[in-house]
Amino acid sequence: MYKITLSEKDTPKKWYNIAADLPVEPPEYSQTEDGKQLENLPKIFSKGVLGQELSTERWIEIPKEVREVYMKIGRPSPLFRAKGLEEHLDTPAKIFYKREDMSPTGSHKLNTAIAQAYYAKQDGVERLTTETGAGQWGTALSLACKLMGLDCLVYMVKVSFQQKPYRKTVMQIYDGEVIPSPSNTTEYGKKVLAEKPDHPGSLGIAISEAIEVALNDEKAYYSLGSVLNHVMLHQTIIGQEIKMQLDKIDATPDVMIGCVGGGSNLAGSTFPFIKDKLSGDLDCQFIAAEPASCPTITQGEYKYDFGDTCGLTPLIKMYTLGHDYIPPSVHAGGLRYHGMAPHVALLAHEKVIEARTVHQTDVFESNKIFAQLEGVIPAPETGHAVKIGIDEAIKCRKTGEEKNIVINFSGHGLLDLQGYDDFLEGKLED
Ligand SMILES: *Cc1c(COP(=O)(O)O)cnc(C)c1O
């Protein structure tokens, strides 16, 4: 058996909200004394997602229209067994990988983009603004907006805009409008450029620009691709599907791994299992794989910080490297974020989730092995999880343990070939 599939009718009907089951009370969002960050939320987010952001209801129904689009884009996604890799590693462990790369835009991000575009449309707005780093989120939101009949404006981190020209093309195919950030289309962008005309940009700055536009346009909302509770919620269809898939072979996971940028693919794949761990029904290890160059959980502080650089978002209690942190331009652009989803951060702080760092060259090294054995080329982001999965399988070879290792395969790397090219030519920095 190489893959475990589900039928369309198995597409989850509810999202799982971990806020109902957290081991400690999650810290509330807050704002600065002179700031309006909390009051601004209803101006930039739909009623639907704001309600979910603060909800403590355990199961939240997925609107029929959203579930319909989930099926249209190919959900449920298959769970593959990496038999080639197992044999190569000579491990008694079973390695599974959940194929979020099979979404039309190549990553898990469409799962929340569709929901967010749906709720925005419900409120009667005409467009969504957002930021994108590597481009996966901008791509997903551009397609979701197209499917829901909205316009989409994307601020793309300038260094990625230059490194990944084809991402821009994909967004434009879906009619997304793409502006390199920092830009002179916003007050904040102008300020950044005045101080440093050749600024490479960062996710934090691009978020500030996108929020500024949404605040000044009644017909626009802002949309975030990770970090916030409602994004984690929408992604839980991944973990619910994995559960059904493992049930089919009477298996439970012993180790689950996801790479972390803002935390959403890790949260989505693991939260339904963390529920069982917290209730004492499952013994499983949850590992967050982060880049050594942007080590948010392992090196960051657990404290209140802004989600963006300029301070337009509420203060969020999370692991953070500081809201003005400019990470080095590693190829895993999707992992270059200074903060971490508050629910993931809380669970890491409570030691339910553990974090490990991975170096960029090791990522490309193990991705090449994975591609040669399994065929699929992992996204550089995904490669962080693949690397940890390989490490865990090698441990099992040494101990003889027959663990079930589940990697959330967050995306493919077919639009990240520049990084692969640099790697193959030995030009990649660590
Ligand atoms: C965006 C992205 C990530 C990181 O974001 P999370 O919110 O942490 O999931 C990881 N992998 C891929 C392929 C991505 O596109």
Coordinates of C-alpha atoms and ligand atoms in Angstrom, one line a residue:
M1 CA 0.0 0.0 0.0
Y2 CA 1.5 3.3 -1.1
K3 CA -1.4 5.7 -0.5
I4 CA -4.5 6.0 1.6
T5 CA -7.3 7.9 0.0
L6 CA -10.7 9.2 1.2
S7 CA -13.7 9.9 -1.0
E8 CA -15.2 13.4 -1.5
K9 CA -17.9 12.8 1.0
D10 CA -15.3 12.3 3.7
T11 CA -14.3 15.9 3.4
P12 CA -14.6 17.2 7.0
K13 CA -17.9 19.0 7.8
K14 CA -16.5 20.9 10.8
W15 CA -13.3 22.6 11.8
Y16 CA -11.8 21.7 15.2
N17 CA -11.1 24.6 17.5
I18 CA -8.4 23.8 20.0
A19 CA -9.3 26.8 22.1
A20 CA -11.9 24.6 23.7
D21 CA -9.2 22.1 25.0
L22 CA -6.1 24.1 25.7
P23 CA -4.3 23.1 28.9
V24 CA -4.1 26.7 30.1
E25 CA -6.2 29.8 29.4
P26 CA -4.9 31.5 26.3
P27 CA -3.7 35.1 26.9
E28 CA -6.0 37.7 25.4
Y29 CA -5.0 40.0 22.6
S30 CA -4.2 43.5 23.8
Q31 CA -3.3 47.0 22.4
T32 CA -1.0 49.8 23.2
E33 CA -2.2 52.8 25.3
D34 CA -2.5 55.2 22.4
G35 CA -3.3 52.5 19.8
K36 CA -6.6 51.4 18.2
Q37 CA -5.4 47.9 17.3
L38 CA -8.3 46.1 18.8
E39 CA -11.0 48.6 17.6
N40 CA -9.5 48.3 14.1
L41 CA -10.1 44.6 13.9
P42 CA -13.8 44.8 12.6
K43 CA -12.6 47.2 9.9
I44 CA -10.2 44.7 8.5
F45 CA -11.7 41.3 9.2
S46 CA -15.0 39.7 8.3
K47 CA -17.6 39.0 10.9
G48 CA -17.2 35.3 10.2
V49 CA -13.5 35.1 10.9
L50 CA -13.5 37.5 13.8
G51 CA -16.2 35.4 15.5
Q52 CA -14.0 32.3 15.0
E53 CA -10.9 34.1 16.2
L54 CA -12.3 34.5 19.8
S55 CA -14.6 31.4 19.8
T56 CA -14.1 28.6 22.3
E57 CA -16.7 26.4 20.7
R58 CA -15.0 23.0 20.0
W59 CA -16.4 22.2 16.6
I60 CA -17.3 24.9 14.1
E61 CA -19.5 24.0 11.1
I62 CA -17.8 24.5 7.7
P63 CA -20.3 26.4 5.4
K64 CA -21.7 24.3 2.6
E65 CA -20.3 26.6 0.0
V66 CA -16.7 26.3 1.5
R67 CA -16.9 22.6 1.7
E68 CA -18.1 22.5 -1.9
V69 CA -15.0 24.4 -3.0
Y70 CA -12.8 22.1 -0.9
M71 CA -14.0 19.2 -2.9
K72 CA -13.7 21.1 -6.2
I73 CA -10.0 21.7 -5.5
G74 CA -9.4 18.0 -4.9
R75 CA -9.9 17.4 -1.1
P76 CA -9.5 15.2 0.7
S77 CA -5.8 15.0 -0.1
P78 CA -4.1 11.6 0.0
L79 CA -1.8 10.3 2.7
F80 CA 1.3 8.6 1.1
R81 CA 3.6 6.1 2.6
A82 CA 7.3 6.9 1.8
K83 CA 8.4 3.3 1.2
G84 CA 11.3 4.2 -1.0
L85 CA 12.7 6.4 1.8
E86 CA 12.0 3.8 4.4
E87 CA 14.0 1.2 2.5
H88 CA 16.8 3.7 1.7
L89 CA 17.1 4.5 5.4
D90 CA 16.8 0.8 6.4
T91 CA 14.4 1.8 9.2
P92 CA 11.7 -0.2 10.9
A93 CA 9.6 3.0 11.1
K94 CA 6.8 3.7 8.8
I95 CA 7.0 7.2 7.2
F96 CA 3.7 8.8 6.0
Y97 CA 3.4 12.2 4.3
K98 CA 0.2 14.1 3.8
R99 CA 0.0 15.5 0.3
E100 CA -1.0 19.2 0.8
D101 CA 1.2 19.9 -2.2
M102 CA -1.5 18.4 -4.4
S103 CA -3.7 21.5 -4.0
P104 CA -3.9 23.5 -7.3
T105 CA -1.7 26.3 -5.9
G106 CA 0.8 23.7 -4.5
S107 CA 0.4 24.2 -0.7
H108 CA -2.0 23.9 2.2
K109 CA -2.7 27.7 2.2
L110 CA -5.8 27.4 0.0
N111 CA -7.6 25.7 2.9
T112 CA -7.9 29.0 4.8
A113 CA -7.9 31.3 1.7
I114 CA -11.2 29.8 0.5
A115 CA -12.8 30.2 3.9
Q116 CA -11.6 33.8 4.4
A117 CA -12.7 34.8 0.9
Y118 CA -16.1 33.3 1.5
Y119 CA -16.7 35.2 4.8
A120 CA -15.5 38.4 3.2
K121 CA -17.9 38.0 0.3
Q122 CA -20.7 37.4 2.9
D123 CA -20.0 40.9 4.3
G124 CA -20.3 42.5 0.9
V125 CA -16.7 43.8 0.5
E126 CA -15.1 43.9 -2.9
R127 CA -11.5 43.0 -2.4
L128 CA -9.0 41.5 0.0
T129 CA -5.5 42.9 0.6
T130 CA -2.7 40.7 1.9
E131 CA 1.1 40.2 2.1
T132 CA 3.1 37.3 0.8
G133 CA 6.6 36.2 1.4
A134 CA 7.6 33.3 -0.9
G135 CA 4.3 33.7 -2.8
Q136 CA 2.3 30.7 -1.8
W137 CA -0.1 32.7 0.3
G138 CA -0.6 35.4 -2.3
T139 CA -1.2 32.7 -4.9
A140 CA -3.7 30.9 -2.7
L141 CA -5.6 34.1 -1.9
S142 CA -5.6 35.2 -5.5
L143 CA -7.3 31.9 -6.6
A144 CA -9.7 31.9 -3.6
C145 CA -10.8 35.5 -4.4
K146 CA -11.2 34.6 -8.1
L147 CA -13.4 31.6 -7.1
M148 CA -15.5 33.7 -4.7
G149 CA -15.8 36.8 -7.0
L150 CA -13.5 39.2 -5.2
D151 CA -10.4 41.3 -6.2
C152 CA -7.1 40.6 -4.6
L153 CA -4.2 43.0 -3.8
V154 CA -0.9 41.4 -2.8
Y155 CA 2.1 43.1 -1.2
M156 CA 5.0 40.8 -2.0
V157 CA 8.3 41.0 0.0
K158 CA 10.6 42.7 -2.4
V159 CA 13.5 40.2 -2.2
S160 CA 11.0 37.3 -3.0
F161 CA 9.5 39.3 -5.8
Q162 CA 13.0 39.5 -7.3
Q163 CA 13.9 35.9 -6.5
K164 CA 10.7 34.3 -7.6
P165 CA 9.3 36.0 -10.7
Y166 CA 7.1 33.1 -11.6
R167 CA 5.1 33.3 -8.4
K168 CA 4.0 36.7 -9.5
T169 CA 3.0 35.3 -12.9
V170 CA 0.8 32.6 -11.1
M171 CA -0.9 35.3 -9.0
Q172 CA -1.5 37.4 -12.2
I173 CA -3.1 34.4 -14.0
Y174 CA -5.6 34.4 -11.2
D175 CA -6.0 38.2 -11.6
G176 CA -4.2 39.0 -8.4
E177 CA -2.6 42.5 -8.3
V178 CA 1.0 42.2 -7.1
I179 CA 3.1 45.1 -5.6
P180 CA 6.7 44.6 -4.3
S181 CA 7.0 45.8 -0.7
P182 CA 8.1 48.2 0.7
S183 CA 6.3 50.3 -1.9
N184 CA 5.3 53.9 -2.4
T185 CA 1.6 53.0 -2.5
T186 CA 1.3 53.4 1.3
E187 CA 2.4 55.9 3.9
Y188 CA 4.3 53.2 5.9
G189 CA 6.0 51.9 2.7
K190 CA 7.1 55.5 1.8
K191 CA 8.5 55.9 5.3
V192 CA 10.5 52.7 5.1
L193 CA 11.8 53.6 1.6
A194 CA 12.8 57.1 2.7
E195 CA 15.0 55.6 5.4
K196 CA 16.4 52.8 3.2
P197 CA 15.6 53.0 -0.6
D198 CA 17.1 49.5 -1.3
H199 CA 15.2 47.8 1.6
P200 CA 14.7 44.1 0.8
G201 CA 11.4 44.0 2.6
S202 CA 10.0 41.7 5.2
L203 CA 6.7 40.0 6.0
G204 CA 6.2 42.4 8.9
I205 CA 6.4 45.4 6.6
A206 CA 4.2 43.9 3.9
I207 CA 1.6 43.1 6.5
S208 CA 1.7 46.8 7.6
E209 CA 1.2 48.0 4.0
A210 CA -1.7 45.6 3.4
I211 CA -3.5 46.5 6.6
E212 CA -3.0 50.2 5.9
V213 CA -4.8 49.8 2.6
A214 CA -7.7 47.8 4.1
L215 CA -8.1 50.4 6.9
N216 CA -8.5 53.2 4.4
D217 CA -10.9 51.4 2.1
E218 CA -14.4 50.5 3.3
K219 CA -14.8 48.0 0.5
A220 CA -11.6 46.1 1.4
Y221 CA -10.7 43.6 4.1
Y222 CA -7.3 42.3 5.0
S223 CA -6.5 38.7 5.1
L224 CA -3.7 36.8 6.9
G225 CA -2.3 33.5 5.8
S226 CA -1.1 32.2 9.1
V227 CA -0.6 33.0 12.8
L228 CA -4.2 33.9 13.8
N229 CA -6.5 31.4 15.5
H230 CA -9.0 31.3 12.7
V231 CA -6.3 30.3 10.2
M232 CA -5.2 27.4 12.5
L233 CA -8.9 26.5 12.7
H234 CA -9.4 26.3 9.0
Q235 CA -6.3 24.1 8.5
T236 CA -7.6 21.4 10.9
I237 CA -9.3 19.7 8.0
I238 CA -5.8 18.3 7.3
G239 CA -5.4 16.6 10.7
Q240 CA -9.0 15.3 10.6
E241 CA -8.3 13.7 7.2
I242 CA -5.1 12.2 8.5
K243 CA -7.0 10.7 11.4
M244 CA -9.5 9.0 9.1
Q245 CA -6.7 7.8 6.8
L246 CA -4.7 6.2 9.7
D247 CA -7.9 4.7 11.1
K248 CA -8.3 2.9 7.8
I249 CA -5.1 0.9 8.5
D250 CA -5.7 0.8 12.3
A251 CA -2.7 3.0 13.0
T252 CA -2.0 5.9 15.2
P253 CA 0.9 8.3 14.9
D254 CA 3.9 8.2 17.2
V255 CA 5.7 11.3 15.8
M256 CA 4.1 14.1 13.9
I257 CA 6.2 16.8 12.2
G258 CA 5.4 20.0 10.5
C259 CA 7.6 23.0 9.4
V260 CA 6.7 26.3 11.0
G261 CA 6.5 29.7 9.6
G262 CA 3.5 31.2 11.4
G263 CA 2.5 27.8 12.5
S264 CA -0.6 27.0 10.4
N265 CA 0.3 23.7 8.6
L266 CA 1.7 22.3 11.9
A267 CA -1.4 23.3 13.7
G268 CA -3.7 22.1 11.1
S269 CA -2.2 18.6 10.9
T270 CA -1.6 18.1 14.6
F271 CA -4.3 19.9 16.6
P272 CA -6.9 17.1 16.1
F273 CA -4.3 14.7 17.5
I274 CA -3.1 17.1 20.2
K275 CA -6.7 17.0 21.4
D276 CA -6.3 13.3 22.0
K277 CA -2.9 13.7 23.6
L278 CA -4.3 16.3 26.1
S279 CA -7.2 14.0 27.0
G280 CA -4.8 11.1 27.6
D281 CA -6.0 9.0 24.6
L282 CA -2.9 9.3 22.5
D283 CA 0.8 9.1 23.1
C284 CA 2.5 11.0 20.4
Q285 CA 5.4 13.5 19.9
F286 CA 4.7 16.7 18.0
I287 CA 7.7 18.4 16.4
A288 CA 7.9 21.9 14.9
A289 CA 10.7 22.2 12.4
E290 CA 12.0 25.8 12.0
P291 CA 14.9 27.3 10.0
A292 CA 18.2 27.9 11.9
S293 CA 18.1 31.4 10.3
C294 CA 14.7 32.3 11.8
P295 CA 14.5 30.3 15.0
T296 CA 11.3 31.8 16.4
I297 CA 10.4 29.1 19.0
T298 CA 13.9 27.9 19.9
Q299 CA 15.5 31.3 20.2
G300 CA 12.6 33.8 20.5
E301 CA 11.0 35.1 23.7
Y302 CA 7.5 34.1 24.8
K303 CA 6.0 37.6 25.3
Y304 CA 3.5 40.1 23.8
D305 CA 4.5 41.5 20.4
F306 CA 3.0 42.9 17.3
G307 CA 2.3 40.7 14.3
D308 CA 3.6 43.4 11.9
T309 CA 6.5 45.8 11.9
C310 CA 4.6 49.1 12.1
G311 CA 2.3 48.0 15.0
L312 CA -1.1 47.9 13.4
T313 CA -2.0 44.5 14.7
P314 CA -3.0 43.8 18.3
L315 CA -0.4 42.7 20.7
I316 CA -0.2 39.0 20.7
K317 CA 1.4 36.7 23.3
M318 CA 3.6 34.4 21.3
Y319 CA 7.2 33.4 20.7
T320 CA 8.8 36.3 18.8
L321 CA 12.2 37.4 17.6
G322 CA 10.9 41.0 17.7
H323 CA 8.6 42.7 15.3
D324 CA 11.4 44.6 13.6
Y325 CA 13.5 41.5 13.1
I326 CA 14.6 41.2 9.4
P327 CA 15.5 37.5 8.8
P328 CA 18.2 36.6 6.3
S329 CA 16.9 35.9 2.9
V330 CA 16.9 32.0 3.0
H331 CA 15.1 30.3 0.2
A332 CA 12.4 29.0 2.5
G333 CA 10.7 32.4 2.3
G334 CA 7.5 31.0 3.9
L335 CA 9.3 30.4 7.2
R336 CA 10.8 33.8 7.5
Y337 CA 8.4 35.3 10.1
H338 CA 9.4 36.8 13.4
G339 CA 6.4 35.5 15.3
M340 CA 4.4 32.3 16.0
A341 CA 0.7 31.5 16.1
P342 CA -0.4 32.1 19.7
H343 CA -2.0 28.6 20.1
V344 CA 1.2 26.9 18.7
A345 CA 3.3 29.1 21.0
L346 CA 1.2 28.3 24.0
L347 CA 1.5 24.6 23.3
A348 CA 5.3 24.9 22.8
H349 CA 5.5 26.8 26.0
E350 CA 3.6 24.0 27.8
K351 CA 6.0 21.5 26.2
V352 CA 3.2 19.7 24.3
I353 CA 4.9 20.7 21.0
E354 CA 8.7 20.6 20.8
A355 CA 10.8 22.7 18.3
R356 CA 13.9 21.9 16.4
T357 CA 16.0 23.9 14.0
V358 CA 17.2 22.8 10.6
H359 CA 20.0 24.3 8.4
Q360 CA 19.2 25.3 4.9
T361 CA 21.9 23.1 3.2
D362 CA 20.6 20.1 5.2
V363 CA 17.1 20.9 3.9
F364 CA 18.1 20.8 0.2
E365 CA 20.3 17.8 0.8
S366 CA 17.5 15.7 2.2
N367 CA 15.0 17.2 -0.3
K368 CA 17.1 15.9 -3.1
I369 CA 17.2 12.4 -1.5
F370 CA 13.4 12.5 -1.0
A371 CA 12.8 13.6 -4.6
Q372 CA 14.9 10.8 -5.9
L373 CA 13.2 8.2 -3.8
E374 CA 9.6 9.4 -3.8
G375 CA 9.4 11.5 -6.9
V376 CA 7.9 14.6 -5.3
I377 CA 10.1 17.7 -5.0
P378 CA 9.4 19.2 -1.6
A379 CA 9.1 23.0 -1.1
P380 CA 12.1 24.3 0.8
E381 CA 9.8 25.0 3.7
T382 CA 8.4 21.5 3.7
G383 CA 12.0 20.2 3.6
H384 CA 12.5 21.3 7.2
A385 CA 9.9 18.7 8.2
V386 CA 11.2 16.1 5.8
K387 CA 14.7 16.5 7.4
I388 CA 13.4 16.0 10.9
G389 CA 11.4 13.0 9.7
I390 CA 14.5 11.4 8.3
D391 CA 16.4 12.0 11.5
E392 CA 13.6 10.4 13.5
A393 CA 13.5 7.4 11.1
I394 CA 17.3 6.9 11.5
K395 CA 16.8 6.9 15.3
C396 CA 14.3 4.1 14.9
R397 CA 16.9 2.2 12.9
K398 CA 19.2 2.4 15.9
T399 CA 16.6 1.6 18.5
G400 CA 14.6 -0.9 16.5
E401 CA 11.3 1.0 17.2
E402 CA 8.5 0.6 14.6
K403 CA 7.2 4.1 15.0
N404 CA 4.6 5.7 12.7
I405 CA 6.1 9.0 11.6
V406 CA 3.7 11.5 9.9
I407 CA 5.1 14.4 8.0
N408 CA 2.8 17.1 6.9
F409 CA 4.0 17.7 3.3
S410 CA 3.0 21.3 3.2
G411 CA 3.9 22.0 -0.4
H412 CA 5.9 21.2 -3.5
G413 CA 9.1 23.0 -4.7
L414 CA 8.4 23.3 -8.4
L415 CA 8.4 27.1 -8.2
D416 CA 11.4 27.2 -6.0
L417 CA 13.9 26.0 -8.6
Q418 CA 16.3 28.9 -8.1
G419 CA 17.0 27.6 -4.6
Y420 CA 17.6 24.1 -6.0
D421 CA 19.8 25.5 -8.7
D422 CA 21.9 27.4 -6.1
F423 CA 22.2 24.2 -4.1
L424 CA 23.2 22.0 -7.0
E425 CA 25.9 24.5 -8.0
G426 CA 27.2 24.7 -4.4
K427 CA 26.3 28.3 -4.0
L428 CA 23.8 27.9 -1.2
E429 CA 24.7 29.5 2.1
D430 CA 24.0 27.8 5.4
Ligands
LIG1 C1 3.5 29.2 3.9 C2 4.1 27.9 3.9 C3 4.6 27.4 5.1 C4 4.7 28.1 6.4 O1 3.5 28.6 6.9 P1 2.8 28.0 8.2 O2 1.7 28.9 8.5 O3 3.8 27.8 9.3 O4 2.2 26.7 7.7 C5 5.1 26.1 5.0 N1 5.2 25.4 3.9 C6 4.7 25.9 2.7 C7 4.7 25.1 1.5 C8 4.1 27.2 2.7 O5 3.6 27.6 1.6

